[in-house]
PDB file of C-alpha atoms in Angstrom:
ATOM      1  CA  MET A 236     -56.890  68.819   4.530  1.00 79.00           C
ATOM      2  CA  LYS A 237     -57.982  67.058   1.266  1.00 86.00           C
ATOM      3  CA  GLN A 238     -60.962  68.003  -0.782  1.00 86.00           C
ATOM      4  CA  LYS A 239     -63.506  65.319  -0.998  1.00 83.00           C
ATOM      5  CA  PHE A 240     -65.205  66.310  -4.170  1.00 81.00           C
ATOM      6  CA  ALA A 241     -65.169  69.018  -6.921  1.00 85.00           C
ATOM      7  CA  ILE A 242     -67.965  71.273  -7.579  1.00 85.00           C
ATOM      8  CA  GLU A 243     -69.405  71.851 -11.198  1.00 87.00           C
ATOM      9  CA  PHE A 244     -72.244  74.377 -11.473  1.00 89.00           C
ATOM     10  CA  LEU A 245     -74.811  73.808 -14.352  1.00 91.00           C
ATOM     11  CA  PRO A 246     -75.760  77.164 -16.237  1.00 96.00           C
ATOM     12  CA  GLU A 247     -78.992  77.322 -14.357  1.00 96.00           C
ATOM     13  CA  ALA A 248     -77.223  77.164 -11.115  1.00 92.00           C
ATOM     14  CA  VAL A 249     -74.771  80.081 -12.135  1.00 95.00           C
ATOM     15  CA  GLU A 250     -77.874  82.020 -13.240  1.00 97.00           C
ATOM     16  CA  PHE A 251     -79.636  81.420  -9.825  1.00 95.00           C
ATOM     17  CA  MET A 252     -76.267  82.453  -7.986  1.00 95.00           C
ATOM     18  CA  ASN A 253     -75.758  85.524  -9.848  1.00 96.00           C
ATOM     19  CA  SER A 254     -79.593  86.765  -9.107  1.00 97.00           C
ATOM     20  CA  LEU A 255     -78.867  86.606  -5.493  1.00 95.00           C
ATOM     21  CA  ASP A 256     -77.411  89.707  -3.416  1.00 95.00           C
ATOM     22  CA  ASP A 257     -73.791  89.413  -2.486  1.00 96.00           C
ATOM     23  CA  LYS A 258     -74.176  88.458   1.066  1.00 94.00           C
ATOM     24  CA  ALA A 259     -76.352  85.485   0.305  1.00 93.00           C
ATOM     25  CA  ARG A 260     -74.248  84.322  -2.654  1.00 94.00           C
ATOM     26  CA  GLU A 261     -71.145  84.609  -0.498  1.00 94.00           C
ATOM     27  CA  LYS A 262     -72.765  82.384   2.308  1.00 92.00           C
ATOM     28  CA  ILE A 263     -73.773  79.809  -0.052  1.00 91.00           C
ATOM     29  CA  TYR A 264     -70.248  79.690  -1.645  1.00 91.00           C
ATOM     30  CA  PHE A 265     -68.662  79.516   1.785  1.00 90.00           C
ATOM     31  CA  ASN A 266     -70.882  76.555   2.690  1.00 87.00           C
ATOM     32  CA  ILE A 267     -70.270  74.699  -0.460  1.00 86.00           C
ATOM     33  CA  LYS A 268     -66.446  75.028   0.105  1.00 88.00           C
ATOM     34  CA  LYS A 269     -66.903  74.084   3.694  1.00 87.00           C
ATOM     35  CA  ALA A 270     -68.784  70.953   2.703  1.00 84.00           C
ATOM     36  CA  GLN A 271     -65.975  69.870   0.330  1.00 85.00           C
ATOM     37  CA  PHE A 272     -63.740  69.485   3.354  1.00 88.00           C
ATOM     38  CA  ILE A 273     -66.056  68.655   6.369  1.00 86.00           C
ATOM     39  CA  SER A 274     -68.882  66.288   6.713  1.00 81.00           C
ATOM     40  CA  ASP A 275     -71.742  68.357   7.859  1.00 80.00           C
ATOM     41  CA  ASN A 276     -75.265  67.007   7.491  1.00 79.00           C
ATOM     42  CA  GLU A 277     -76.679  70.404   8.418  1.00 81.00           C
ATOM     43  CA  LEU A 278     -75.260  71.667   5.346  1.00 83.00           C
ATOM     44  CA  PHE A 279     -74.875  68.850   2.864  1.00 79.00           C
ATOM     45  CA  LYS A 280     -77.075  65.765   2.484  1.00 81.00           C
ATOM     46  CA  LYS A 281     -77.016  63.014  -0.228  1.00 83.00           C
ATOM     47  CA  LEU A 282     -80.807  62.467  -1.333  1.00 88.00           C
ATOM     48  CA  ASN A 283     -80.154  59.508  -3.614  1.00 88.00           C
ATOM     49  CA  GLY A 284     -77.724  58.413  -6.306  1.00 84.00           C
ATOM     50  CA  ASP A 285     -75.615  61.315  -7.401  1.00 81.00           C
ATOM     51  CA  ILE A 286     -78.251  64.119  -6.248  1.00 84.00           C
ATOM     52  CA  TRP A 287     -77.080  66.079  -3.099  1.00 79.00           C
ATOM     53  CA  GLU A 288     -78.646  68.790  -1.412  1.00 84.00           C
ATOM     54  CA  PHE A 289     -77.098  71.870   0.146  1.00 82.00           C
ATOM     55  CA  ARG A 290     -78.696  73.735   2.846  1.00 83.00           C
ATOM     56  CA  THR A 291     -78.109  77.433   3.697  1.00 82.00           C
ATOM     57  CA  LEU A 292     -80.082  79.557   6.111  1.00 77.00           C
ATOM     58  CA  TYR A 293     -79.925  83.160   5.408  1.00 70.00           C
TER      59      TYR A 293
END
């Protein structure tokens, strides 16, 4: 299966991810990786232009 896009984290996103507990961080990373290969509007939605929203329930 081919990856649809690459992920690049801004420093603020890295800081936020590092502030989370391990389980929450792992679930978010899992969902981001999943969205790279599978189109799932429950996880990943284009808001406008180059802005996308990731949704993770935890």
